[in-house]
Amino acid sequence: MTYHRTLVAALATLATALPLAASAQEKVLNLYSARHYQTDEALYANFSKATGVRINRVDADDAGILARLKSEGTASPADVILLVDAARLWRAETDGLFQPVKSALLESRIPATLRGADTGQGSQWFGFSTRGRVIVYNKASVAKADADTYEELGDPKNKGKVCTRSGSHPYNLSLFGAVMQHLGEPATEAWLKGMVANMARAPKGGDTDQIKAVASGECQIALTNTYYLARMMRSSNPDDRAVVEKVGVVFPNQSSWGTHVNIAGAGVAKNSPNRAAAQQFLEYLASEQAQAYFADGNNEWPVVAGAKTTNPALDALGPFKAETIPVSVTGMNQTKVQQMLDRVGYK
């Protein structure tokens, strides 16, 4: 009788422990993401289906992600940090939120100019999609030749015609950091001062708002990332299509250094508890299938050479000459650029 009771108790203990053991063996990836695109759901679902790794996702804007990581410190459960824009990736690296990754696959598929600097242990972050920072202009009132370089945004001939979002927004900080790399500090500050003098109104809104302002005549020339324009080109909303019909687009500086490109990128969190799964996820983002999701789902260009896409808007925008300076440099320049913006009164 005593033996029987002991055996029953042991079996009950084992039955209780089994679900816990199975749960402990489940593969999990904690993703802190600043991307808010519905099309990315298929991207994540495909990774889980292919690998058996379940994704726990924390969504916030870039600033919120960085603030949360800092507050969590070494107790952070984050495995992968996914951010939009090189300026933000550089900030996260500077704040010590990443750890280096050495991956032959990532190094072979992602150009060195689109990933963090490698000091021998690997890069701390990698770009997985790109977008060009282009100029849109009102076709009825502006000649394309008057808006086909970034420098012309500060030329007196365009006085009263320019509108932008905040100069301190990371999209602009990265562009201005790239211009500084090309022109040097004094010329860049003079250019920014010229842009302020050319403003049709105070900086406000997002990139889509700039496109609409150009179409409505509120201003004549503006900056936008290509995926905002491509989204409107693919829209079934008649109002969006009407806006697109009124604006021209130019990839600036095709005769000089090329159009500024920026990235969405990711890295492995410094205190990642699931490092193997984190690196596996980064390598997945460089796969043919994931690159197609970025292009066809969210109108971004792939970073992997030869990746196949079926996006009619990207095809219509066509190939262009992109600048070749490392995006990490544009991030590093943002502090000096912000000081210039303060001096010239670019809000």
Short mmCIF file of C-alpha atoms in Angstrom, two decimals:
data_model
loop_
_atom_site.label_atom_id
_atom_site.label_comp_id
_atom_site.label_asym_id
_atom_site.label_seq_id
_atom_site.Cartn_x
_atom_site.Cartn_y
_atom_site.Cartn_z
CA MET A 1 0.00 0.00 0.00
CA THR A 2 2.82 2.39 0.91
CA TYR A 3 4.61 1.53 -2.34
CA HIS A 4 1.42 2.18 -4.31
CA ARG A 5 0.93 5.62 -2.73
CA THR A 6 4.56 6.51 -3.39
CA LEU A 7 4.29 5.50 -7.06
CA VAL A 8 1.07 7.51 -7.56
CA ALA A 9 2.68 10.58 -5.99
CA ALA A 10 5.76 10.25 -8.20
CA LEU A 11 3.66 9.93 -11.36
CA ALA A 12 1.61 12.98 -10.36
CA THR A 13 4.80 14.98 -9.84
CA LEU A 14 6.12 13.89 -13.24
CA ALA A 15 2.86 14.80 -14.97
CA THR A 16 2.99 18.26 -13.43
CA ALA A 17 6.60 18.77 -14.48
CA LEU A 18 6.19 17.70 -18.11
CA PRO A 19 4.36 20.83 -19.36
CA LEU A 20 6.93 22.98 -17.63
CA ALA A 21 9.76 21.12 -19.31
CA ALA A 22 8.10 21.42 -22.70
CA SER A 23 7.52 25.11 -22.10
CA ALA A 24 11.14 25.60 -21.08
CA GLN A 25 12.26 24.08 -24.38
CA GLU A 26 10.12 26.38 -26.51
CA LYS A 27 12.20 28.66 -28.72
CA VAL A 28 11.38 32.31 -28.20
CA LEU A 29 12.60 35.58 -29.67
CA ASN A 30 11.85 38.89 -27.95
CA LEU A 31 11.71 41.55 -30.65
CA TYR A 32 11.66 45.26 -29.78
CA SER A 33 10.43 46.89 -32.99
CA ALA A 34 9.96 50.47 -34.13
CA ARG A 35 8.48 49.31 -37.44
CA HIS A 36 4.70 49.68 -37.56
CA TYR A 37 3.87 48.25 -40.95
CA GLN A 38 1.02 45.76 -41.22
CA THR A 39 2.81 43.95 -44.01
CA ASP A 40 5.58 42.94 -41.58
CA GLU A 41 3.17 40.49 -39.92
CA ALA A 42 3.74 38.03 -42.77
CA LEU A 43 7.49 38.54 -42.39
CA TYR A 44 7.41 37.48 -38.73
CA ALA A 45 4.91 34.66 -39.26
CA ASN A 46 7.09 33.16 -41.99
CA PHE A 47 10.14 33.19 -39.69
CA SER A 48 8.24 31.37 -36.93
CA LYS A 49 6.87 28.83 -39.39
CA ALA A 50 10.31 28.13 -40.86
CA THR A 51 12.22 27.95 -37.56
CA GLY A 52 9.72 27.09 -34.82
CA VAL A 53 10.82 30.22 -32.95
CA ARG A 54 7.90 32.17 -31.47
CA ILE A 55 8.22 35.96 -31.63
CA ASN A 56 7.19 38.10 -28.67
CA ARG A 57 6.99 41.63 -29.99
CA VAL A 58 7.19 44.95 -28.17
CA ASP A 59 6.09 47.82 -30.42
CA ALA A 60 6.89 51.48 -29.82
CA ASP A 61 8.44 54.38 -31.71
CA ASP A 62 12.21 54.54 -31.90
CA ALA A 63 12.56 56.92 -28.96
CA GLY A 64 10.26 54.73 -26.86
CA ILE A 65 12.25 51.60 -27.70
CA LEU A 66 15.54 53.23 -26.72
CA ALA A 67 14.10 54.64 -23.48
CA ARG A 68 12.68 51.25 -22.50
CA LEU A 69 15.95 49.46 -23.15
CA LYS A 70 17.83 51.96 -21.00
CA SER A 71 15.36 51.65 -18.14
CA GLU A 72 15.43 47.83 -18.27
CA GLY A 73 19.23 47.73 -18.24
CA THR A 74 20.81 44.30 -17.79
CA ALA A 75 17.39 42.83 -16.92
CA SER A 76 16.06 43.56 -20.43
CA PRO A 77 14.56 40.50 -22.17
CA ALA A 78 15.11 42.06 -25.61
CA ASP A 79 16.85 39.82 -28.16
CA VAL A 80 16.60 41.93 -31.32
CA ILE A 81 16.24 45.70 -31.65
CA LEU A 82 14.68 46.80 -34.94
CA LEU A 83 14.90 50.54 -35.69
CA VAL A 84 14.18 52.86 -38.60
CA ASP A 85 16.96 55.23 -39.72
CA ALA A 86 20.73 55.18 -39.37
CA ALA A 87 20.66 58.11 -36.92
CA ARG A 88 18.66 56.00 -34.47
CA LEU A 89 20.80 52.90 -34.98
CA TRP A 90 23.92 54.93 -34.35
CA ARG A 91 22.35 56.37 -31.18
CA ALA A 92 21.52 52.87 -29.91
CA GLU A 93 25.09 51.74 -30.63
CA THR A 94 26.51 54.80 -28.84
CA ASP A 95 24.29 54.05 -25.84
CA GLY A 96 25.71 50.52 -25.66
CA LEU A 97 22.47 48.72 -26.45
CA PHE A 98 23.80 46.29 -29.07
CA GLN A 99 26.39 43.52 -29.10
CA PRO A 100 28.58 42.71 -32.12
CA VAL A 101 27.57 39.93 -34.49
CA LYS A 102 30.02 38.03 -36.64
CA SER A 103 28.13 36.32 -39.46
CA ALA A 104 29.60 35.25 -42.78
CA LEU A 105 26.09 35.21 -44.26
CA LEU A 106 25.31 38.80 -43.24
CA GLU A 107 28.72 40.05 -44.33
CA SER A 108 28.31 38.44 -47.75
CA ARG A 109 24.75 39.67 -48.37
CA ILE A 110 24.67 43.13 -46.81
CA PRO A 111 27.03 45.78 -48.24
CA ALA A 112 29.57 47.18 -45.79
CA THR A 113 28.16 50.70 -46.33
CA LEU A 114 24.78 49.55 -44.98
CA ARG A 115 25.93 48.09 -41.66
CA GLY A 116 27.69 49.27 -38.54
CA ALA A 117 31.46 49.52 -38.44
CA ASP A 118 33.29 46.26 -37.70
CA THR A 119 36.19 46.59 -35.30
CA GLY A 120 37.08 42.91 -35.58
CA GLN A 121 34.29 41.29 -33.57
CA GLY A 122 31.52 41.98 -36.05
CA SER A 123 29.04 44.76 -36.73
CA GLN A 124 26.58 45.87 -34.08
CA TRP A 125 23.73 46.50 -36.51
CA PHE A 126 22.77 45.73 -40.11
CA GLY A 127 20.53 47.47 -42.65
CA PHE A 128 17.87 45.24 -44.20
CA SER A 129 15.96 47.66 -46.44
CA THR A 130 16.65 51.05 -47.98
CA ARG A 131 14.68 54.12 -48.98
CA GLY A 132 15.85 57.10 -50.99
CA ARG A 133 15.41 60.67 -49.72
CA VAL A 134 14.07 62.31 -52.85
CA ILE A 135 12.77 65.71 -53.89
CA VAL A 136 9.18 66.18 -55.04
CA TYR A 137 8.12 69.32 -56.90
CA ASN A 138 4.96 70.84 -58.26
CA LYS A 139 4.98 70.07 -62.00
CA ALA A 140 2.85 73.11 -62.82
CA SER A 141 5.13 75.68 -61.21
CA VAL A 142 8.68 74.28 -60.92
CA ALA A 143 11.10 73.11 -63.57
CA LYS A 144 12.74 69.80 -62.73
CA ALA A 145 16.16 71.32 -63.46
CA ASP A 146 15.62 73.78 -60.56
CA ALA A 147 15.19 70.97 -58.01
CA ASP A 148 17.45 68.13 -59.08
CA THR A 149 20.13 68.53 -56.39
CA TYR A 150 19.99 68.86 -52.63
CA GLU A 151 22.08 72.03 -52.89
CA GLU A 152 19.27 73.76 -54.80
CA LEU A 153 16.99 73.51 -51.77
CA GLY A 154 19.10 76.33 -50.32
CA ASP A 155 19.52 78.31 -53.54
CA PRO A 156 17.90 81.80 -53.54
CA LYS A 157 16.09 80.92 -56.79
CA ASN A 158 13.80 78.70 -54.69
CA LYS A 159 12.95 81.33 -52.08
CA GLY A 160 9.45 80.82 -50.66
CA LYS A 161 9.06 77.41 -52.32
CA VAL A 162 10.45 74.82 -49.89
CA CYS A 163 8.67 72.87 -47.16
CA THR A 164 9.95 70.06 -44.93
CA ARG A 165 9.16 68.20 -41.78
CA SER A 166 11.18 69.15 -38.67
CA GLY A 167 14.88 69.58 -39.36
CA SER A 168 15.58 67.56 -36.20
CA HIS A 169 13.65 64.52 -37.39
CA PRO A 170 16.05 61.58 -37.87
CA TYR A 171 15.23 61.33 -41.59
CA ASN A 172 16.51 64.86 -42.06
CA LEU A 173 19.36 64.55 -39.58
CA SER A 174 20.70 61.61 -41.60
CA LEU A 175 20.36 63.47 -44.90
CA PHE A 176 22.02 66.57 -43.49
CA GLY A 177 24.76 64.40 -41.99
CA ALA A 178 25.39 62.93 -45.43
CA VAL A 179 25.50 66.37 -47.03
CA MET A 180 28.02 67.43 -44.40
CA GLN A 181 30.18 64.49 -45.35
CA HIS A 182 30.11 65.61 -48.98
CA LEU A 183 30.36 69.40 -48.60
CA GLY A 184 32.14 69.91 -45.28
CA GLU A 185 30.85 71.78 -42.23
CA PRO A 186 30.96 75.47 -43.32
CA ALA A 187 29.24 74.83 -46.66
CA THR A 188 26.62 72.62 -45.03
CA GLU A 189 25.72 75.24 -42.45
CA ALA A 190 25.44 77.87 -45.20
CA TRP A 191 23.19 75.49 -47.15
CA LEU A 192 20.93 74.90 -44.14
CA LYS A 193 20.68 78.65 -43.60
CA GLY A 194 19.63 78.98 -47.24
CA MET A 195 16.95 76.32 -46.77
CA VAL A 196 15.51 78.23 -43.81
CA ALA A 197 15.39 81.39 -45.95
CA ASN A 198 13.56 79.44 -48.70
CA MET A 199 10.80 78.00 -46.50
CA ALA A 200 7.23 78.54 -47.65
CA ARG A 201 6.07 77.80 -44.10
CA ALA A 202 7.47 76.57 -40.79
CA PRO A 203 8.51 72.88 -40.80
CA LYS A 204 5.69 70.58 -39.72
CA GLY A 205 4.02 67.24 -40.41
CA GLY A 206 5.40 64.05 -41.87
CA ASP A 207 6.65 63.12 -45.32
CA THR A 208 3.18 62.41 -46.71
CA ASP A 209 2.12 65.88 -45.58
CA GLN A 210 4.99 67.40 -47.57
CA ILE A 211 3.89 65.59 -50.73
CA LYS A 212 0.32 66.82 -50.28
CA ALA A 213 1.53 70.37 -49.59
CA VAL A 214 3.41 70.40 -52.89
CA ALA A 215 0.36 69.11 -54.77
CA SER A 216 -1.94 71.70 -53.17
CA GLY A 217 0.43 74.61 -53.85
CA GLU A 218 1.09 75.33 -50.17
CA CYS A 219 4.74 74.95 -51.18
CA GLN A 220 6.47 73.98 -54.41
CA ILE A 221 9.39 71.72 -53.43
CA ALA A 222 9.79 69.19 -50.61
CA LEU A 223 11.75 66.21 -49.34
CA THR A 224 10.27 62.74 -48.83
CA ASN A 225 11.38 59.17 -48.40
CA THR A 226 10.52 57.08 -51.44
CA TYR A 227 8.27 54.59 -49.68
CA TYR A 228 5.77 57.31 -48.76
CA LEU A 229 5.51 58.28 -52.41
CA ALA A 230 5.33 54.66 -53.58
CA ARG A 231 2.54 54.00 -51.08
CA MET A 232 0.48 56.80 -52.63
CA MET A 233 1.29 55.57 -56.13
CA ARG A 234 -0.14 52.14 -55.23
CA SER A 235 -3.14 53.52 -53.34
CA SER A 236 -6.69 52.83 -54.50
CA ASN A 237 -7.80 56.14 -52.95
CA PRO A 238 -8.60 58.63 -55.75
CA ASP A 239 -7.36 61.53 -53.61
CA ASP A 240 -3.93 59.91 -53.30
CA ARG A 241 -3.75 59.28 -57.01
CA ALA A 242 -4.71 62.89 -57.73
CA VAL A 243 -1.84 64.08 -55.51
CA VAL A 244 0.63 61.84 -57.33
CA GLU A 245 -0.48 63.25 -60.69
CA LYS A 246 0.41 66.79 -59.63
CA VAL A 247 3.93 66.14 -58.35
CA GLY A 248 7.16 65.25 -60.07
CA VAL A 249 9.90 63.28 -58.36
CA VAL A 250 13.64 63.57 -58.80
CA PHE A 251 16.45 61.47 -57.39
CA PRO A 252 18.88 64.26 -56.47
CA ASN A 253 22.55 64.56 -57.36
CA GLN A 254 22.62 61.94 -60.09
CA SER A 255 25.47 63.85 -61.74
CA SER A 256 27.52 64.05 -58.55
CA TRP A 257 27.55 61.90 -55.41
CA GLY A 258 24.14 60.27 -55.83
CA THR A 259 20.89 60.23 -53.88
CA HIS A 260 20.99 59.85 -50.11
CA VAL A 261 19.70 56.47 -48.94
CA ASN A 262 18.70 55.47 -45.46
CA ILE A 263 17.87 52.15 -43.87
CA ALA A 264 15.69 50.16 -41.55
CA GLY A 265 18.04 47.96 -39.57
CA ALA A 266 18.47 45.70 -36.58
CA GLY A 267 20.99 44.32 -34.15
CA VAL A 268 21.23 41.82 -31.34
CA ALA A 269 20.47 43.38 -27.94
CA LYS A 270 23.42 43.56 -25.56
CA ASN A 271 21.78 41.37 -22.90
CA SER A 272 19.91 39.04 -25.25
CA PRO A 273 18.84 35.84 -23.43
CA ASN A 274 18.26 34.06 -26.75
CA ARG A 275 21.30 35.07 -28.74
CA ALA A 276 21.29 32.14 -31.17
CA ALA A 277 17.68 32.82 -32.16
CA ALA A 278 18.49 36.54 -32.44
CA GLN A 279 21.28 35.96 -34.95
CA GLN A 280 19.09 33.48 -36.80
CA PHE A 281 16.44 36.19 -37.15
CA LEU A 282 18.93 38.72 -38.51
CA GLU A 283 20.13 36.19 -41.07
CA TYR A 284 16.53 35.46 -42.02
CA LEU A 285 15.95 39.18 -42.71
CA ALA A 286 18.70 38.95 -45.33
CA SER A 287 17.00 36.00 -47.07
CA GLU A 288 15.41 36.26 -50.51
CA GLN A 289 11.92 35.84 -49.09
CA ALA A 290 12.31 38.47 -46.38
CA GLN A 291 13.86 40.94 -48.81
CA ALA A 292 10.83 40.50 -51.07
CA TYR A 293 8.54 41.27 -48.14
CA PHE A 294 10.33 44.57 -47.53
CA ALA A 295 10.05 45.55 -51.19
CA ASP A 296 6.63 44.28 -52.17
CA GLY A 297 4.94 44.80 -48.82
CA ASN A 298 6.32 48.14 -47.69
CA ASN A 299 7.78 49.74 -50.82
CA GLU A 300 11.41 49.63 -49.64
CA TRP A 301 14.35 48.58 -51.76
CA PRO A 302 16.16 45.36 -50.81
CA VAL A 303 19.74 45.61 -49.58
CA VAL A 304 20.71 42.25 -51.07
CA ALA A 305 21.96 42.53 -54.63
CA GLY A 306 19.78 40.70 -57.12
CA ALA A 307 16.83 40.19 -54.77
CA LYS A 308 13.69 39.74 -56.85
CA THR A 309 10.73 42.09 -56.32
CA THR A 310 7.34 42.59 -57.96
CA ASN A 311 6.49 46.13 -56.87
CA PRO A 312 5.10 48.26 -59.73
CA ALA A 313 5.72 51.55 -57.90
CA LEU A 314 9.40 50.78 -57.31
CA ASP A 315 9.67 49.72 -60.96
CA ALA A 316 8.07 53.02 -62.03
CA LEU A 317 10.43 55.05 -59.87
CA GLY A 318 13.22 53.21 -61.62
CA PRO A 319 16.89 52.58 -60.88
CA PHE A 320 19.00 55.43 -59.53
CA LYS A 321 22.52 56.24 -58.48
CA ALA A 322 22.83 56.07 -54.69
CA GLU A 323 25.53 57.67 -52.60
CA THR A 324 28.20 55.28 -51.35
CA ILE A 325 29.26 56.76 -48.00
CA PRO A 326 28.61 54.42 -45.04
CA VAL A 327 25.27 55.12 -43.38
CA SER A 328 27.05 54.84 -40.04
CA VAL A 329 28.88 58.09 -40.89
CA THR A 330 25.61 59.95 -41.39
CA GLY A 331 24.57 58.85 -37.91
CA MET A 332 27.83 60.01 -36.36
CA ASN A 333 27.44 63.46 -37.94
CA GLN A 334 24.03 64.14 -36.39
CA THR A 335 25.32 65.92 -33.27
CA LYS A 336 27.19 68.53 -35.31
CA VAL A 337 24.22 68.85 -37.66
CA GLN A 338 21.84 69.50 -34.78
CA GLN A 339 24.10 72.29 -33.56
CA MET A 340 24.01 73.82 -37.05
CA LEU A 341 20.20 73.62 -37.09
CA ASP A 342 20.06 75.45 -33.78
CA ARG A 343 22.35 78.19 -35.06
CA VAL A 344 20.44 78.81 -38.29
CA GLY A 345 17.00 78.56 -36.69
CA TYR A 346 15.86 75.41 -38.54
CA LYS A 347 13.15 74.07 -36.24
#
